[in-house]
Amino acid sequence: MRFVGVAFLLCALMVGLGYTYGQDNSAPTFLTAPVERGSISTLVKANGTVEAVVNVDVSSQLSGQIAEVFVSFNDSVTAGQPIARIDQEIFAARVKEARAALRVARATAQVEKAALERAKVAVTNARTAEKLAEDQSTASKVRQEEAEREFQRKLALARSGSGTERDLSQARSLRDAGAADLRASLEQIQMKAEAIAIAEAESQMAEANLENAQAVIEQRQAAVDQAEVDLGRTVLRAPINGIIIKRDVNPGQTVAVSLEAKTLFKIADDLREMEVHGKIDEADVGQLKVGQTVQFTVDAYPDRTFSGQILQIRKSPEVVQNVVTYTTIVSAPNPDLLLLPGMTAQLRIVVSDTRGILKIPNQALRFRPNDAGSSTGHQSADKAASSQPSVTVWLVGDGGRPQPVAVRLGASDDNSAELLEGALAEDQHVIIGIANSQKQRGYFGVRLGF
């Protein structure tokens, strides 16, 4: 029992000595980073969608049943190439009907033209008859005048007793007959004038009928042209050179054209030149300018960064759940055809790039010793340059203790902040963290983790 008690006392003594010598045997080891000269880029981040530069939706202008489809997804097409065909039977019948109506109209026009020629001949004949009647009237007038003179001579002879009553009676009869012939010739002239008026009216009617027939020909010709155009439209053709990225039609499907035509095909232009349609928040859109450099990534290639430039900042706002954004068009060269329409892109737009400046790592701005008061509290790099005139960073001072240094910061990014003022020089190291922040306890040189 005495031996056990002595052994117990010796063990307790050894533990106490080990604990005593193991206290405070390790000072904190700080992680540092240098103040270096470099560049800081101010970025605007946003999401967007990869789109082809030109997208054309191909629809049908006619209703009908799809007879054939000549292309499929990812097929390359050229402008004018047939890509589908609607059943042409009814449209071919309409063309034949329109052509038949056109032939009827042309035949009617020929009849009206002949009628016009006949009416013109009738006018000419009526005018000739009027002239003949006038000539006859002139002859009758001459004969009447001669008969009147003969009557007056016979009357004078009869009164003087040299002539007979028979001669006087014959002269009177001839004079009266001549007067009747003259009146008849004048009436004949009037009738011929009226016949001329009738013939001219018929000629004008025939001319009007001919013009109407010619207008009907033009109308029928337009109907033929429309029917032929509709027949041609039964073959759907590619409007541009590109690639079929969407096909929403199959043979046998019926297409019904309404106020809004259904999209049957979507053709994208050359996929080697793409665009990203970025949604920029209204708070950031004022910093953007055409020509600024843009870097973006897509989920399909997370380790690859694509580059482009701002091509256009559209002024039309989009409001979704009270959030206002503006669409910004960014160029996206795609020589390897890695980018596909519809991909989601994460944009990083460089709005300013400051080069050749001293900068401090952002970790140094977030570091604070355990025994530092609240007055030396840390701030992030984003807030340091905007809301505080100065912040505190820490150096390794005498005895390995952290030493505070007040600095004033400028522009910042995700990694560092610009040093505007402060007692720091290039290549001077600032504390960014602690390597052994927890004090280790050891017994007889053996470190224990509690």
Short mmCIF file of C-alpha atoms in Angstrom, two decimals, residues 35-309:
data_model
loop_
_atom_site.label_atom_id
_atom_site.label_comp_id
_atom_site.label_asym_id
_atom_site.label_seq_id
_atom_site.Cartn_x
_atom_site.Cartn_y
_atom_site.Cartn_z
CA VAL A 35 0.88 44.89 -50.41
CA GLU A 36 1.53 44.73 -54.14
CA ARG A 37 1.12 46.83 -57.23
CA GLY A 38 -1.42 45.74 -59.81
CA SER A 39 -4.81 46.49 -61.28
CA ILE A 40 -8.36 46.52 -59.93
CA SER A 41 -11.38 46.08 -62.15
CA THR A 42 -14.84 47.23 -61.11
CA LEU A 43 -17.41 44.75 -62.31
CA VAL A 44 -21.15 44.60 -62.89
CA LYS A 45 -22.55 41.11 -62.58
CA ALA A 46 -25.69 39.89 -64.29
CA ASN A 47 -27.32 36.88 -65.86
CA GLY A 48 -28.24 36.51 -69.49
CA THR A 49 -29.24 34.13 -72.25
CA VAL A 50 -27.17 33.07 -75.23
CA GLU A 51 -28.99 33.73 -78.49
CA ALA A 52 -28.16 33.59 -82.18
CA VAL A 53 -27.57 36.96 -83.83
CA VAL A 54 -30.49 36.35 -86.20
CA ASN A 55 -33.42 34.06 -85.43
CA VAL A 56 -36.18 33.66 -88.01
CA ASP A 57 -39.49 31.98 -87.21
CA VAL A 58 -40.89 30.25 -90.29
CA SER A 59 -44.67 29.94 -90.47
CA SER A 60 -47.20 29.03 -93.13
CA GLN A 61 -49.30 31.68 -94.86
CA LEU A 62 -51.82 29.04 -95.92
CA SER A 63 -54.02 26.54 -94.15
CA GLY A 64 -53.76 22.93 -95.15
CA GLN A 65 -52.27 19.54 -94.43
CA ILE A 66 -48.50 19.09 -94.36
CA ALA A 67 -47.61 16.62 -97.11
CA GLU A 68 -43.82 16.49 -96.71
CA VAL A 69 -41.10 17.78 -94.38
CA PHE A 70 -37.65 17.95 -95.97
CA VAL A 71 -35.45 18.99 -93.01
CA SER A 72 -34.90 18.03 -89.39
CA PHE A 73 -33.15 19.43 -86.32
CA ASN A 74 -29.59 20.77 -86.78
CA ASP A 75 -29.81 20.61 -90.59
CA SER A 76 -28.02 23.38 -92.46
CA VAL A 77 -30.19 25.19 -95.00
CA THR A 78 -29.65 27.87 -97.61
CA ALA A 79 -31.96 30.74 -98.49
CA GLY A 80 -34.75 29.53 -100.79
CA GLN A 81 -34.29 25.85 -99.99
CA PRO A 82 -37.59 23.93 -99.61
CA ILE A 83 -38.10 22.76 -96.04
CA ALA A 84 -41.73 21.55 -96.12
CA ARG A 85 -44.71 21.25 -98.48
CA ILE A 86 -48.46 21.63 -97.94
CA ASP A 87 -50.85 19.43 -99.94
CA GLN A 88 -51.23 21.24 -103.28
CA GLU A 89 -54.38 19.61 -104.67
CA ILE A 90 -56.90 22.29 -103.72
CA PHE A 91 -54.55 25.12 -104.64
CA ALA A 92 -53.83 23.60 -108.08
CA ALA A 93 -57.61 23.37 -108.68
CA ARG A 94 -57.96 27.06 -107.81
CA VAL A 95 -55.30 27.92 -110.36
CA LYS A 96 -57.18 26.01 -113.08
CA GLU A 97 -60.45 27.71 -112.12
CA ALA A 98 -58.86 31.14 -112.23
CA ARG A 99 -57.27 30.47 -115.62
CA ALA A 100 -60.62 29.32 -117.06
CA ALA A 101 -62.31 32.49 -115.80
CA LEU A 102 -59.52 34.49 -117.42
CA ARG A 103 -60.15 32.83 -120.79
CA VAL A 104 -63.89 33.62 -120.52
CA ALA A 105 -63.08 37.25 -119.76
CA ARG A 106 -60.76 37.50 -122.75
CA ALA A 107 -63.42 36.02 -125.06
CA THR A 108 -65.98 38.50 -123.74
CA ALA A 109 -63.53 41.30 -124.39
CA GLN A 110 -63.16 40.15 -128.02
CA VAL A 111 -66.95 40.21 -128.44
CA GLU A 112 -67.13 43.71 -126.98
CA LYS A 113 -64.30 44.82 -129.21
CA ALA A 114 -66.17 43.57 -132.28
CA ALA A 115 -69.31 45.33 -131.08
CA LEU A 116 -67.34 48.55 -130.75
CA GLU A 117 -66.02 48.22 -134.30
CA ARG A 118 -69.55 47.62 -135.56
CA ALA A 119 -70.81 50.66 -133.67
CA LYS A 120 -68.07 52.78 -135.22
CA VAL A 121 -69.05 51.54 -138.70
CA ALA A 122 -72.69 52.37 -137.92
CA VAL A 123 -71.68 55.90 -136.96
CA THR A 124 -69.76 56.26 -140.22
CA ASN A 125 -72.72 54.97 -142.23
CA ALA A 126 -75.09 57.32 -140.43
CA ARG A 127 -72.90 60.28 -141.20
CA THR A 128 -72.66 59.23 -144.86
CA ALA A 129 -76.44 58.91 -145.04
CA GLU A 130 -76.81 62.36 -143.49
CA LYS A 131 -74.50 63.82 -146.11
CA LEU A 132 -76.43 62.09 -148.88
CA ALA A 133 -79.66 63.45 -147.45
CA GLU A 134 -78.19 66.92 -147.38
CA ASP A 135 -77.14 66.59 -151.02
CA GLN A 136 -80.60 65.41 -151.96
CA SER A 137 -82.08 68.28 -150.01
CA THR A 138 -79.88 70.72 -151.91
CA ALA A 139 -81.04 69.23 -155.24
CA SER A 140 -84.65 69.42 -154.14
CA LYS A 141 -84.17 73.03 -153.16
CA VAL A 142 -82.71 73.84 -156.57
CA ARG A 143 -85.56 72.09 -158.33
CA GLN A 144 -88.05 73.86 -156.08
CA GLU A 145 -86.57 77.23 -156.94
CA GLU A 146 -86.73 76.39 -160.66
CA ALA A 147 -90.33 75.21 -160.29
CA GLU A 148 -91.21 78.44 -158.45
CA ARG A 149 -89.72 80.54 -161.23
CA GLU A 150 -91.54 78.49 -163.82
CA PHE A 151 -94.80 78.92 -161.91
CA GLN A 152 -94.34 82.69 -161.71
CA ARG A 153 -93.62 82.86 -165.45
CA LYS A 154 -96.71 80.80 -166.30
CA LEU A 155 -98.78 82.92 -163.97
CA ALA A 156 -97.62 86.09 -165.68
CA LEU A 157 -98.43 84.65 -169.10
CA ALA A 158 -101.84 83.53 -167.94
CA ARG A 159 -102.67 86.97 -166.62
CA SER A 160 -101.60 88.58 -169.87
CA GLY A 161 -103.67 86.13 -171.86
CA SER A 162 -100.66 84.61 -173.54
CA GLY A 163 -100.67 81.39 -171.52
CA THR A 164 -103.19 78.70 -170.89
CA GLU A 165 -104.72 77.58 -167.62
CA ARG A 166 -103.41 74.10 -168.28
CA ASP A 167 -99.78 75.28 -168.32
CA LEU A 168 -100.36 77.31 -165.18
CA SER A 169 -101.90 74.34 -163.42
CA GLN A 170 -98.98 72.08 -164.36
CA ALA A 171 -96.49 74.70 -163.14
CA ARG A 172 -98.38 75.01 -159.85
CA SER A 173 -98.37 71.24 -159.42
CA LEU A 174 -94.66 71.01 -160.10
CA ARG A 175 -94.03 73.82 -157.61
CA ASP A 176 -96.11 72.16 -154.89
CA ALA A 177 -94.47 68.78 -155.53
CA GLY A 178 -91.03 70.37 -155.31
CA ALA A 179 -91.96 72.03 -152.03
CA ALA A 180 -93.09 68.66 -150.63
CA ASP A 181 -89.85 67.00 -151.78
CA LEU A 182 -87.85 69.77 -150.13
CA ARG A 183 -89.70 69.33 -146.84
CA ALA A 184 -89.19 65.58 -147.05
CA SER A 185 -85.45 66.00 -147.68
CA LEU A 186 -85.16 68.30 -144.66
CA GLU A 187 -86.97 65.78 -142.50
CA GLN A 188 -84.68 63.10 -143.91
CA ILE A 189 -81.66 65.13 -142.82
CA GLN A 190 -83.12 65.40 -139.32
CA MET A 191 -83.65 61.65 -139.21
CA LYS A 192 -80.07 61.01 -140.35
CA ALA A 193 -78.77 63.34 -137.61
CA GLU A 194 -80.76 61.44 -135.03
CA ALA A 195 -79.43 58.17 -136.45
CA ILE A 196 -75.90 59.53 -136.07
CA ALA A 197 -76.59 60.38 -132.41
CA ILE A 198 -77.95 56.88 -131.80
CA ALA A 199 -74.94 55.29 -133.51
CA GLU A 200 -72.53 57.42 -131.49
CA ALA A 201 -74.32 56.47 -128.27
CA GLU A 202 -74.10 52.81 -129.21
CA SER A 203 -70.42 53.29 -130.01
CA GLN A 204 -69.82 54.82 -126.58
CA MET A 205 -71.70 51.96 -124.96
CA ALA A 206 -69.63 49.46 -126.89
CA GLU A 207 -66.45 51.27 -125.84
CA ALA A 208 -67.55 51.23 -122.21
CA ASN A 209 -68.40 47.53 -122.47
CA LEU A 210 -64.95 46.91 -123.92
CA GLU A 211 -63.25 48.78 -121.07
CA ASN A 212 -65.32 46.80 -118.59
CA ALA A 213 -64.32 43.57 -120.31
CA GLN A 214 -60.67 44.60 -120.19
CA ALA A 215 -61.00 45.41 -116.48
CA VAL A 216 -62.52 41.97 -115.95
CA ILE A 217 -59.51 40.50 -117.74
CA GLU A 218 -57.18 42.31 -115.33
CA GLN A 219 -59.28 41.10 -112.40
CA ARG A 220 -59.18 37.53 -113.64
CA GLN A 221 -55.46 37.83 -114.27
CA ALA A 222 -54.96 39.04 -110.70
CA ALA A 223 -56.98 36.04 -109.48
CA VAL A 224 -54.72 33.76 -111.54
CA ASP A 225 -51.62 35.44 -110.10
CA GLN A 226 -52.97 35.09 -106.55
CA ALA A 227 -53.84 31.44 -107.10
CA GLU A 228 -50.36 30.78 -108.52
CA VAL A 229 -48.75 32.62 -105.60
CA ASP A 230 -50.77 30.51 -103.15
CA LEU A 231 -49.73 27.40 -105.05
CA GLY A 232 -46.10 28.50 -104.74
CA ARG A 233 -46.55 29.20 -101.04
CA THR A 234 -47.50 25.60 -100.44
CA VAL A 235 -43.76 24.96 -100.53
CA LEU A 236 -42.20 26.48 -97.40
CA ARG A 237 -38.69 27.75 -98.06
CA ALA A 238 -35.85 28.85 -95.81
CA PRO A 239 -35.68 32.67 -95.72
CA ILE A 240 -31.99 32.78 -94.71
CA ASN A 241 -28.89 30.65 -94.58
CA GLY A 242 -28.66 28.96 -91.21
CA ILE A 243 -29.37 25.94 -89.06
CA ILE A 244 -32.72 24.44 -88.08
CA ILE A 245 -32.84 24.74 -84.29
CA LYS A 246 -36.56 24.05 -83.93
CA ARG A 247 -39.04 21.94 -85.92
CA ASP A 248 -42.61 21.82 -84.70
CA VAL A 249 -44.37 20.09 -87.60
CA ASN A 250 -44.66 16.57 -89.02
CA PRO A 251 -46.18 15.10 -92.21
CA GLY A 252 -49.94 14.73 -91.94
CA GLN A 253 -50.31 17.58 -89.47
CA THR A 254 -52.93 20.21 -90.33
CA VAL A 255 -51.89 23.84 -90.26
CA ALA A 256 -54.66 26.36 -89.56
CA VAL A 257 -53.74 29.98 -90.19
CA SER A 258 -55.42 32.41 -87.81
CA LEU A 259 -54.61 35.91 -86.56
CA GLU A 260 -51.29 34.61 -85.22
CA ALA A 261 -49.42 32.12 -87.37
CA LYS A 262 -47.95 29.13 -85.59
CA THR A 263 -44.16 28.82 -85.76
CA LEU A 264 -43.28 25.64 -87.67
CA PHE A 265 -39.50 26.10 -87.90
CA LYS A 266 -36.93 28.32 -86.24
CA ILE A 267 -33.78 29.01 -88.21
CA ALA A 268 -30.71 30.50 -86.57
CA ASP A 269 -28.12 32.36 -88.54
CA ASP A 270 -24.42 31.47 -88.39
CA LEU A 271 -23.85 30.03 -84.89
CA ARG A 272 -20.20 31.07 -85.01
CA GLU A 273 -21.37 34.56 -84.07
CA MET A 274 -23.69 34.60 -81.06
CA GLU A 275 -25.10 37.19 -78.69
CA VAL A 276 -25.80 37.24 -74.98
CA HIS A 277 -28.92 39.11 -73.90
CA GLY A 278 -28.01 40.24 -70.39
CA LYS A 279 -30.53 41.50 -67.84
CA ILE A 280 -28.91 44.49 -66.11
CA ASP A 281 -30.37 45.89 -62.92
CA GLU A 282 -31.47 49.52 -63.07
CA ALA A 283 -28.92 50.40 -60.37
CA ASP A 284 -26.06 49.23 -62.59
CA VAL A 285 -27.19 50.19 -66.07
CA GLY A 286 -25.85 53.73 -65.71
CA GLN A 287 -22.29 52.38 -65.51
CA LEU A 288 -22.47 50.56 -68.84
CA LYS A 289 -21.26 51.87 -72.16
CA VAL A 290 -21.08 50.40 -75.63
CA GLY A 291 -17.70 48.78 -76.22
CA GLN A 292 -16.99 47.73 -72.63
CA THR A 293 -15.35 44.33 -72.16
CA VAL A 294 -17.52 41.50 -70.91
CA GLN A 295 -16.53 38.08 -69.63
CA PHE A 296 -19.06 35.34 -69.08
CA THR A 297 -19.37 31.66 -68.29
CA VAL A 298 -22.02 29.07 -68.99
CA ASP A 299 -23.00 26.07 -66.93
CA ALA A 300 -22.00 23.68 -69.71
CA TYR A 301 -18.35 24.81 -69.49
CA PRO A 302 -17.82 26.13 -65.93
CA ASP A 303 -14.02 26.16 -66.29
CA ARG A 304 -13.98 28.18 -69.50
CA THR A 305 -14.41 31.94 -69.72
CA PHE A 306 -15.79 33.54 -72.86
CA SER A 307 -15.20 37.16 -73.83
CA GLY A 308 -17.19 39.77 -75.70
CA GLN A 309 -18.13 43.44 -75.86
#
